[in-house]
XYZ file of C-alpha atoms in Angstrom:
699
model
C 158.065 26.795 42.881
C 159.997 26.307 39.688
C 162.132 23.147 39.589
C 165.415 25.032 39.159
C 164.637 27.249 42.150
C 163.827 24.220 44.301
C 167.050 22.594 43.110
C 169.054 25.666 44.100
C 167.481 25.749 47.553
C 168.164 22.077 48.105
C 171.745 22.604 46.951
C 172.237 25.455 49.400
C 170.875 23.317 52.224
C 173.196 20.448 51.284
C 176.128 22.860 51.231
C 175.138 24.231 54.642
C 175.151 20.708 56.042
C 178.618 20.116 54.566
C 179.827 23.282 56.285
C 178.257 22.059 59.526
C 180.255 18.825 59.238
C 183.481 20.784 58.724
C 182.652 23.195 61.567
C 181.803 20.543 64.173
C 184.881 18.435 63.376
C 187.502 21.186 63.095
C 190.457 21.037 62.651
C 190.084 17.679 60.870
C 189.563 19.328 57.485
C 193.205 20.471 57.593
C 194.594 17.026 58.575
C 192.653 14.640 56.363
C 195.675 12.645 55.190
C 197.664 12.138 58.389
C 195.248 11.896 61.346
C 192.162 10.004 62.447
C 189.411 11.312 64.753
C 189.539 10.240 68.405
C 192.183 7.477 68.444
C 193.872 4.659 66.534
C 191.652 1.859 67.856
C 188.358 1.294 66.054
C 188.918 4.244 63.650
C 192.087 2.588 62.371
C 190.324 -0.786 62.202
C 187.616 0.763 60.014
C 190.264 2.549 57.947
C 191.873 -0.816 57.293
C 188.497 -2.385 56.406
C 187.717 0.360 53.881
C 191.207 0.088 52.382
C 191.019 -3.702 52.169
C 187.579 -3.569 50.532
C 188.864 -1.049 47.995
C 191.777 -3.317 47.142
C 189.657 -6.464 47.068
C 187.048 -4.960 44.742
C 189.705 -3.786 42.295
C 192.140 -6.702 42.501
C 190.467 -9.865 43.794
C 186.682 -9.543 44.152
C 186.300 -13.313 44.330
C 188.157 -13.327 47.660
C 186.447 -10.229 49.042
C 185.754 -11.695 52.483
C 189.126 -13.457 52.797
C 190.806 -10.530 54.491
C 194.468 -11.152 55.464
C 193.940 -11.398 59.215
C 193.736 -14.331 61.637
C 195.606 -16.550 59.180
C 194.818 -19.306 58.195
C 191.105 -18.588 58.788
C 188.964 -17.687 55.767
C 186.113 -15.207 55.522
C 187.661 -13.047 58.245
C 186.197 -9.778 56.965
C 182.933 -11.050 58.449
C 184.441 -10.770 61.932
C 183.611 -7.053 61.858
C 181.081 -4.733 60.205
C 180.727 -4.783 56.375
C 180.863 -0.964 55.877
C 179.732 -1.452 52.273
C 177.142 1.315 52.607
C 179.960 3.650 53.674
C 182.545 2.512 51.130
C 181.248 4.721 48.245
C 182.436 7.811 50.114
C 185.926 6.433 50.803
C 186.539 4.307 47.695
C 187.566 6.997 45.165
C 189.927 8.727 47.597
C 191.676 5.540 48.703
C 191.939 4.253 45.140
C 193.056 7.580 43.697
C 195.622 8.584 46.324
C 196.636 5.390 48.104
C 196.111 7.191 51.433
C 193.609 5.204 53.552
C 193.255 7.974 56.157
C 191.991 10.364 53.493
C 189.238 7.959 52.467
C 188.241 7.316 56.074
C 188.109 11.000 56.974
C 186.017 11.884 53.939
C 183.592 9.125 54.963
C 183.680 10.407 58.553
C 182.740 13.939 57.459
C 180.097 12.538 55.116
C 178.412 10.779 58.059
C 177.390 14.170 59.472
C 176.127 15.230 56.060
C 174.144 11.994 55.624
C 172.597 12.348 59.097
C 171.473 15.899 58.374
C 170.106 15.159 54.915
C 168.403 11.962 56.077
C 166.439 13.651 58.865
C 165.657 16.681 56.696
C 164.356 14.414 53.963
C 162.155 12.588 56.467
C 160.541 15.861 57.589
C 159.939 16.842 53.979
C 158.529 13.394 53.168
C 155.564 13.839 55.527
C 154.959 17.390 54.358
C 157.096 19.507 56.692
C 158.475 22.867 55.598
C 162.034 23.465 54.464
C 162.708 25.481 57.612
C 161.631 22.669 59.905
C 163.467 20.095 57.778
C 166.694 22.108 57.788
C 166.673 22.563 61.564
C 165.759 18.923 62.210
C 168.668 17.784 60.049
C 171.064 20.215 61.767
C 170.086 18.932 65.219
C 170.356 15.269 64.226
C 173.813 15.684 62.681
C 175.031 17.370 65.867
C 173.327 15.068 68.357
C 175.551 14.773 71.482
C 175.152 10.990 71.361
C 177.070 10.936 68.078
C 180.120 12.444 69.764
C 180.218 9.579 72.255
C 180.727 7.281 69.252
C 183.245 9.232 67.212
C 185.328 6.058 66.995
C 182.432 3.993 65.581
C 182.078 5.107 61.972
C 179.380 2.514 61.361
C 177.084 3.990 64.031
C 177.687 7.536 62.811
C 175.857 6.546 59.625
C 172.574 6.422 61.526
C 171.337 8.939 58.950
C 170.554 6.048 56.609
C 167.579 5.158 58.857
C 165.580 8.407 58.444
C 166.591 8.414 54.774
C 164.999 4.975 54.343
C 161.945 6.122 56.310
C 161.595 9.074 53.948
C 161.894 6.810 50.910
C 159.149 4.556 52.268
C 156.806 7.499 52.945
C 157.397 8.977 49.510
C 156.721 5.636 47.866
C 153.550 5.170 49.885
C 152.346 8.603 48.804
C 153.085 8.093 45.091
C 154.403 4.637 44.177
C 156.506 5.165 41.038
C 159.380 3.121 39.682
C 161.892 5.839 40.506
C 160.712 6.038 44.104
C 160.866 2.256 44.362
C 164.485 2.436 43.230
C 165.157 5.151 45.830
C 163.697 2.896 48.507
C 165.823 -0.052 47.374
C 168.998 2.032 47.364
C 168.329 3.497 50.815
C 167.619 0.029 52.223
C 170.869 -1.346 50.823
C 172.941 1.572 52.107
C 171.418 1.150 55.551
C 171.748 -2.602 55.913
C 175.155 -2.971 54.268
C 176.797 -0.282 56.417
C 176.459 -2.175 59.682
C 174.230 -4.895 61.064
C 173.329 -2.515 63.899
C 171.576 -0.254 61.403
C 170.072 -3.280 59.664
C 168.413 -4.357 62.931
C 167.446 -0.947 64.281
C 166.429 0.426 60.894
C 164.495 -2.731 60.101
C 162.449 -2.361 63.287
C 161.715 1.297 62.569
C 160.692 0.598 58.983
C 158.416 -2.280 59.984
C 156.676 -0.009 62.474
C 156.420 2.822 59.958
C 155.137 0.490 57.258
C 152.498 -0.900 59.607
C 151.163 2.520 60.629
C 151.376 3.834 57.065
C 149.343 0.968 55.676
C 146.712 1.537 58.339
C 146.318 5.082 57.045
C 146.261 4.157 53.370
C 146.606 0.770 51.713
C 148.722 0.191 48.615
C 147.234 -0.715 45.272
C 147.980 -4.137 43.880
C 150.573 -2.906 41.339
C 152.252 -0.778 44.012
C 152.310 -3.720 46.440
C 153.831 -5.936 43.751
C 156.485 -3.347 43.031
C 157.234 -3.063 46.749
C 157.495 -6.836 46.943
C 160.055 -6.785 44.122
C 162.072 -4.148 45.997
C 162.085 -6.316 49.107
C 163.042 -9.392 47.078
C 166.048 -7.705 45.459
C 167.052 -6.181 48.789
C 166.781 -9.600 50.461
C 168.871 -11.330 47.796
C 171.678 -8.759 47.917
C 171.691 -8.499 51.698
C 171.432 -12.269 52.076
C 174.416 -12.792 49.781
C 176.541 -10.429 51.862
C 175.211 -11.929 55.105
C 176.227 -15.527 54.352
C 179.780 -15.215 55.784
C 178.341 -13.462 58.836
C 175.768 -16.196 59.375
C 178.575 -18.751 59.388
C 180.277 -17.053 62.330
C 177.023 -16.091 64.111
C 176.684 -19.331 66.163
C 180.183 -18.864 67.581
C 179.419 -15.239 68.404
C 176.172 -16.208 70.127
C 178.054 -18.638 72.381
C 180.305 -15.856 73.646
C 177.736 -13.067 73.897
C 175.304 -14.175 76.575
C 173.116 -12.211 78.995
C 175.983 -11.694 81.425
C 177.966 -9.868 78.787
C 174.867 -7.929 77.814
C 174.369 -6.783 81.393
C 177.917 -5.441 81.497
C 177.151 -3.147 78.547
C 173.711 -2.066 79.764
C 172.701 1.508 80.514
C 171.398 2.968 83.762
C 168.659 5.626 83.829
C 171.186 8.241 84.963
C 173.155 7.687 81.748
C 170.541 9.739 79.933
C 172.138 12.780 81.604
C 175.746 11.846 80.765
C 177.387 13.325 77.663
C 180.749 12.608 76.059
C 183.735 14.378 77.673
C 184.763 15.355 74.148
C 181.987 17.978 74.118
C 183.517 21.228 75.346
C 180.385 22.575 77.041
C 178.283 19.527 77.841
C 181.275 17.418 78.891
C 182.062 19.442 82.030
C 178.385 20.156 82.769
C 177.402 16.479 82.764
C 180.554 15.192 84.491
C 178.667 14.526 87.788
C 176.457 12.024 85.935
C 179.366 9.992 84.536
C 179.910 7.193 87.024
C 183.507 5.870 87.337
C 183.782 2.246 86.257
C 180.457 2.352 84.454
C 180.020 5.379 82.209
C 182.025 4.482 79.141
C 181.321 5.926 75.709
C 178.737 3.156 75.208
C 176.400 4.588 77.869
C 176.827 8.342 77.388
C 173.249 8.731 76.202
C 172.448 12.412 76.685
C 170.192 13.170 73.660
C 170.382 16.985 73.640
C 168.158 19.705 75.089
C 167.215 21.226 71.733
C 165.540 18.074 70.303
C 163.856 17.423 73.652
C 162.302 20.905 73.640
C 161.139 20.546 70.057
C 159.819 17.034 70.632
C 157.594 18.513 73.367
C 155.967 20.668 70.664
C 155.008 17.498 68.808
C 152.134 17.136 71.308
C 150.670 20.417 70.134
C 148.455 20.919 67.126
C 146.631 18.558 64.879
C 148.381 15.478 63.621
C 147.243 14.981 60.041
C 147.419 11.614 58.337
C 150.791 12.126 56.598
C 152.543 12.712 59.911
C 150.517 10.443 62.154
C 152.422 7.295 61.139
C 155.759 9.004 61.834
C 154.502 10.273 65.199
C 153.425 6.796 66.308
C 156.558 5.128 64.962
C 158.749 7.666 66.727
C 157.118 7.067 70.093
C 157.350 3.307 69.755
C 161.004 3.598 68.738
C 161.739 5.801 71.753
C 160.084 3.379 74.156
C 161.624 0.243 72.674
C 165.092 1.752 72.471
C 165.091 2.968 76.080
C 163.794 -0.310 77.482
C 166.237 -2.438 75.492
C 169.197 -0.223 76.403
C 168.556 -0.915 80.101
C 169.652 -4.500 79.530
C 168.409 -7.939 80.555
C 167.968 -7.163 84.256
C 166.416 -4.101 85.859
C 167.451 -3.341 89.410
C 164.801 -1.295 91.197
C 166.136 -0.748 94.682
C 166.524 -4.176 96.272
C 164.309 -5.755 93.620
C 165.705 -7.229 90.411
C 163.310 -8.070 87.575
C 163.907 -9.390 84.042
C 163.977 -6.644 81.452
C 162.510 -6.504 77.960
C 165.894 -7.461 76.532
C 165.873 -10.768 78.429
C 162.429 -11.635 77.084
C 163.342 -10.875 73.477
C 166.645 -12.737 73.830
C 164.735 -15.816 74.989
C 162.474 -15.636 71.924
C 165.162 -14.510 69.454
C 168.679 -15.561 70.595
C 170.210 -13.553 67.733
C 169.424 -10.423 69.750
C 172.523 -11.117 71.862
C 174.767 -10.627 68.808
C 174.581 -6.878 69.483
C 177.206 -6.935 72.206
C 176.793 -3.369 73.514
C 173.165 -3.387 74.653
C 173.136 0.375 75.269
C 173.356 0.899 71.497
C 169.660 0.090 71.297
C 169.289 3.704 72.415
C 169.871 4.608 68.784
C 166.203 3.705 68.204
C 165.250 6.300 70.807
C 167.542 8.886 69.246
C 166.014 8.495 65.773
C 162.511 8.574 67.245
C 163.267 11.656 69.339
C 164.591 13.631 66.373
C 161.680 12.527 64.210
C 159.389 13.995 66.897
C 161.595 17.080 67.028
C 160.964 17.546 63.318
C 157.212 17.477 63.970
C 157.631 19.878 66.877
C 159.706 22.251 64.756
C 156.983 22.327 62.121
C 154.325 23.010 64.764
C 156.326 25.728 66.511
C 157.456 27.551 63.376
C 153.939 27.550 61.928
C 152.299 28.826 65.129
C 154.469 31.861 65.831
C 155.362 35.019 63.975
C 158.843 35.041 65.456
C 160.072 32.260 63.289
C 163.517 33.660 62.630
C 164.481 34.249 66.300
C 163.106 30.830 67.245
C 164.967 29.131 64.407
C 168.206 30.929 65.273
C 167.804 30.039 68.933
C 167.296 26.345 68.179
C 170.174 26.396 65.693
C 172.497 28.040 68.219
C 171.488 25.732 71.080
C 172.035 22.637 68.943
C 175.431 23.894 67.783
C 176.597 24.741 71.304
C 175.578 21.309 72.577
C 177.521 19.680 69.723
C 180.621 21.843 70.185
C 183.693 19.594 70.442
C 186.219 21.858 68.746
C 189.090 21.154 68.591
C 188.137 17.573 67.858
C 190.684 15.086 69.291
C 192.881 13.770 66.484
C 195.378 10.911 66.515
C 198.410 11.200 64.233
C 198.686 8.448 61.606
C 201.699 8.185 59.294
C 200.972 7.699 55.635
C 201.838 4.230 54.298
C 205.049 5.518 52.717
C 206.262 6.733 56.132
C 205.854 3.410 57.958
C 208.994 1.609 59.223
C 211.178 0.252 56.385
C 210.844 -3.314 57.648
C 207.379 -3.433 56.079
C 208.720 -2.456 52.673
C 211.395 -5.130 53.107
C 208.634 -7.662 53.757
C 206.804 -6.553 50.626
C 209.902 -7.413 48.581
C 210.126 -10.994 49.859
C 208.863 -13.451 47.236
C 206.271 -16.129 47.765
C 203.066 -16.521 49.727
C 203.485 -16.610 53.487
C 202.070 -15.198 56.725
C 203.758 -13.324 59.560
C 203.470 -12.907 63.312
C 204.274 -9.619 65.017
C 205.324 -9.462 68.649
C 204.714 -8.544 71.363
C 201.021 -9.316 71.616
C 198.855 -6.670 73.228
C 196.585 -7.886 76.016
C 194.051 -6.519 76.394
C 193.886 -5.543 72.738
C 194.664 -1.945 71.953
C 195.664 0.247 69.049
C 198.890 -1.718 68.628
C 197.216 -4.469 66.616
C 195.342 -2.004 64.385
C 198.647 -0.308 63.545
C 200.009 -3.659 62.398
C 196.922 -4.254 60.285
C 197.438 -0.823 58.757
C 201.047 -1.759 57.965
C 199.816 -4.925 56.239
C 198.416 -2.646 53.527
C 202.076 -2.027 52.634
C 203.591 -5.504 52.859
C 200.398 -7.401 51.832
C 201.211 -10.464 53.948
C 198.519 -12.180 56.060
C 198.656 -11.624 59.813
C 198.091 -14.404 62.317
C 197.294 -12.077 65.222
C 194.999 -9.125 64.581
C 192.061 -7.179 65.981
C 188.369 -7.326 65.095
C 184.927 -7.651 66.608
C 185.451 -11.401 66.883
C 188.687 -13.299 67.480
C 188.721 -17.079 66.799
C 189.380 -19.240 69.876
C 192.567 -20.751 68.437
C 193.995 -17.277 67.832
C 193.044 -16.269 71.368
C 194.875 -19.333 72.664
C 197.926 -18.512 70.559
C 197.996 -14.958 71.920
C 198.024 -16.276 75.459
C 200.854 -18.686 74.697
C 203.146 -16.243 72.895
C 202.635 -13.393 75.332
C 205.444 -15.039 77.333
C 207.906 -14.497 74.480
C 210.825 -15.175 74.432
C 210.397 -17.941 77.003
C 210.551 -21.560 75.727
C 206.776 -22.118 75.751
C 206.281 -19.101 73.510
C 209.021 -20.223 71.124
C 207.431 -23.671 70.963
C 204.073 -22.166 69.971
C 205.701 -20.011 67.300
C 207.780 -22.825 65.849
C 204.669 -24.905 65.140
C 203.289 -22.129 62.910
C 205.855 -22.838 60.192
C 203.878 -25.924 59.225
C 200.849 -23.798 58.257
C 202.740 -21.258 56.162
C 204.020 -18.672 58.653
C 207.535 -17.620 57.619
C 208.607 -14.574 59.617
C 208.316 -13.369 63.194
C 208.732 -9.619 63.630
C 209.780 -8.468 67.078
C 209.330 -4.791 67.959
C 211.682 -4.254 70.879
C 210.518 -0.639 71.316
C 207.341 -1.833 73.002
C 207.331 -1.781 76.825
C 206.193 -5.411 76.889
C 209.649 -6.357 75.582
C 211.747 -4.053 77.723
C 215.266 -5.486 77.869
C 214.570 -7.928 75.038
C 217.602 -6.821 73.023
C 220.029 -7.813 75.765
C 218.438 -11.079 76.830
C 215.743 -12.495 74.617
C 217.374 -11.814 71.288
C 220.261 -14.065 72.227
C 217.955 -16.884 73.310
C 216.110 -16.721 69.995
C 219.244 -16.399 67.892
C 220.648 -19.608 69.395
C 217.429 -21.579 68.808
C 217.923 -23.577 65.576
C 214.221 -23.188 64.722
C 214.638 -19.409 64.388
C 216.975 -17.985 61.781
C 217.957 -14.342 62.451
C 217.292 -12.654 59.131
C 217.520 -8.892 59.377
C 217.713 -6.078 61.900
C 215.856 -2.843 61.047
C 215.400 -0.757 64.172
C 213.379 -1.252 66.232
C 212.543 -4.594 64.594
C 214.271 -7.948 64.690
C 213.096 -10.348 61.984
C 213.402 -14.110 62.463
C 212.590 -16.713 59.863
C 210.888 -19.856 61.124
C 212.977 -22.771 59.918
C 210.969 -25.757 58.636
C 211.897 -29.049 60.291
C 212.742 -30.466 56.880
C 215.274 -27.747 56.032
C 218.831 -28.687 56.747
C 221.452 -26.066 57.420
C 223.887 -25.553 54.584
C 227.027 -27.577 55.160
C 230.020 -25.230 55.202
C 232.899 -26.023 52.849
C 236.390 -26.730 54.236
C 237.821 -23.502 55.593
C 241.328 -22.134 55.255
C 242.594 -21.572 58.808
C 243.812 -18.118 59.781
C 244.192 -16.240 63.028
C 243.581 -12.511 62.694
C 242.459 -10.584 65.798
C 240.215 -7.527 65.521
C 241.024 -5.639 68.691
C 239.616 -7.460 71.711
C 236.282 -8.051 69.992
C 236.833 -11.050 67.739
C 239.365 -13.327 66.063
C 238.910 -14.528 62.484
C 239.789 -18.256 62.604
C 238.932 -19.358 59.072
C 237.282 -18.504 55.752
C 235.985 -20.202 52.615
C 234.220 -19.413 49.334
C 231.568 -21.538 47.612
C 230.639 -20.428 44.110
C 226.933 -20.712 43.424
C 227.022 -19.261 39.908
C 228.969 -16.861 37.743
C 227.428 -13.957 39.636
C 226.822 -15.348 43.128
C 228.983 -16.845 45.868
C 228.753 -17.877 49.524
C 231.310 -16.362 51.863
C 231.957 -18.339 55.059
C 233.726 -16.695 57.992
C 234.555 -18.540 61.198
C 234.835 -16.237 64.216
C 235.916 -16.648 67.803
C 234.573 -14.083 70.250
C 237.289 -12.080 71.929
C 237.625 -10.991 75.535
C 235.347 -7.964 75.032
C 232.937 -8.774 72.192
C 229.960 -6.671 73.280
C 229.235 -3.483 71.395
C 227.532 -1.972 68.382
C 229.648 -3.513 65.643
C 229.104 -4.628 62.090
C 231.125 -6.895 59.824
C 231.867 -5.990 56.237
C 232.777 -8.666 53.705
C 233.894 -7.427 50.281
C 235.133 -9.185 47.166
C 237.779 -7.262 45.227
C 239.400 -7.747 41.830
C 243.112 -7.975 41.119
C 243.408 -4.147 41.256
C 241.826 -4.366 44.736
C 238.701 -2.550 43.580
C 235.397 -3.587 45.122
C 233.194 -5.956 43.128
C 230.568 -6.902 45.770
C 229.879 -6.184 49.450
C 227.694 -7.439 52.316
C 227.672 -5.648 55.708
C 226.059 -6.760 58.946
C 226.494 -9.032 61.965
C 226.774 -12.798 61.401
C 223.815 -15.119 60.808
C 222.442 -13.092 57.896
C 222.638 -9.883 59.881
C 220.706 -11.111 62.887
C 223.199 -12.321 65.491
C 224.506 -9.159 67.173
C 227.809 -8.821 68.968
C 225.966 -8.212 72.242
C 225.115 -11.938 72.239
C 228.708 -13.108 71.773
C 230.339 -14.788 74.747
C 234.166 -14.800 75.141
C 235.572 -17.846 73.365
C 232.303 -18.627 71.516
C 232.699 -19.892 67.941
C 230.360 -18.279 65.359
C 230.086 -19.540 61.793
C 228.960 -16.705 59.544
C 227.486 -17.308 56.079
C 226.637 -14.485 53.707
C 225.865 -14.439 49.992
C 227.472 -11.851 47.710
C 226.328 -11.265 44.160
C 227.408 -8.992 41.311
C 228.169 -9.075 37.619
C 231.750 -10.127 37.046
C 232.020 -11.717 40.477
C 234.233 -14.497 39.094
C 236.892 -11.878 38.436
C 237.337 -11.307 42.191
C 240.754 -12.246 43.591
C 240.588 -10.958 47.150
C 238.219 -11.168 50.091
C 238.293 -8.027 52.235
C 237.051 -8.309 55.829
C 236.657 -5.669 58.508
C 234.756 -4.909 61.692
C 233.623 -1.362 62.330
C 231.724 0.384 65.093
C 228.289 1.783 64.432
C 227.505 4.627 63.867
C 231.025 6.099 64.012
C 232.165 3.694 61.200
C 235.563 3.433 62.916
C 237.259 0.133 62.075
C 238.744 -2.093 64.752
C 242.521 -2.478 64.669
C 244.154 -5.500 63.051
C 247.801 -6.671 63.082
C 249.956 -4.403 60.891
C 251.695 -7.317 59.176
C 248.481 -8.558 57.499
C 247.803 -7.857 53.836
C 245.339 -4.986 53.665
C 243.506 -2.467 51.554
C 242.706 0.566 53.630
C 240.985 -0.642 56.812
C 240.248 -4.099 55.381
C 242.428 -7.164 55.808
C 242.825 -9.017 52.532
C 242.476 -12.782 52.115
C 243.400 -14.484 48.871
C 240.534 -16.228 47.089
C 243.002 -18.294 45.136
C 244.178 -19.837 48.387
C 240.747 -21.096 49.446
C 240.071 -24.836 49.284
């Protein structure tokens, strides 16, 4: 076959796989910029990781692992998967558009394409036909198991494993420099996507390499070249792994055999498919056991690959395919046994499982928290056998087209999850304005957002997503590992706004935390605006800073900061309806363009309501020069907290060019949102609805 014709055929196959990805994930292709598949838990976490890595590589590569979560901890990117083998698909879209969801969704779609191409390339590597390779890739991309893990982008890139297997087989057949480079690249993509693939793929490749070398040994130059590939791969992977190795001992202490047992599979889970699948979901519902069958143990592999794997027993197994056949069977057996966990319950008898034995020899095994994920070894092995079976069946029958169409249709029907569940995600520009306000605040500081979510849910990932806008480190966040001190802090501040929670928050100012954001729209803080906000506003360690619905923002006041001493105030007594009485005012000039305005208020008989105070400086023609609207205490002490007779000292800073020309201070209280001003005595000097106070008369 001429090279250009082979290129065209391969291009058509690649395009068909891209169409398969679009078909099986519809209608995602129409919502790439404002939704995420499945939910806003792990998908949003991975979106944030990809966006942070894009920013770090372009702005601060030296601090790549110092992601702005779990402040003040360093190297926090290592608390989750690296995703570096996935980043090439997302990087240009995130960098070019600034829309993280677009980058994630392109990478999500590409995972189906990679799975299909990887398995197809494996079939071709041992000599299979294009027909068999195409069908094997189609079945692997649409494996029902993949739809149980739609939220785990890192596991969806299981296609890197057969791609690396293919690269190893091709190098063994003809060891050239280009094929060595292909092997190196496939190894790096596999291991740097997720440590799950590094472990599972490493086991598969060791098995395949062993059986391949038994069939045909490498020449000395080829072995040396392979050694160089492994050396470069080891150096790159080892460099990335260093931050992960630093946190590994702490992870191992928390992920023991008891935790492993909780995430173990039962034999019946092999018949349970994800509810997302429109056909298989209802059919396999009787095998999903309440309280046990989570997405981690929905292991149904698919009828189509099982039927084709049965054909792998038929026919002669020539040398090129023998190593794959043996590797596949060993992968199937190892994956199934490990997925069953550390203890096997056989009726009344309980015996240690293979997992327990390996964990005793290699404690690092327990780092893979969800033991059932070892089934991925079985899935790769099963589809590798299915590729062999497809080659055998298509070459032994004249009805190749009907058989191929039947297998293609069965695989597609089993993978049918249309319409795919999508979770709406606002673009960064549409996030609440409080985050853009934070971005404008100068200096380096961290923030805490409340309430905390226990157990963790999508709420924390949304806040991490918002941090892409304001760029401030978060103390509380979500990841695969949460440091013990952050866990302790979460427990203490979950009682907010009670005193113990305020005490825990106040201590954070010493380590560089400046603001506390309180989202009163969350059910955990139901009634906060009428009770808790007043407690916090009266605590001298918390300075109410701004109110941007539904957020209250408090600044943590350092112990060393002293409140500004108010200047002597000119006494007045001007009532504003029954809401408040102005008892005094003063001006302190800070510069030619900036001045402090001090207003002393006494709460009236009925102070509660949605009111705002306006303070304006006017020139001699009574035209406005500067203005500042909002409740007292920098806009953070609402009227609903005022108690009859309470004295409130209100400081606000006004600035404008020509401020020194001001001759009058105009003050008013208006209702929000009607903007109707409260009545004042008719005998007072006024300009419209404002009462006027002479600046020349201030002390």
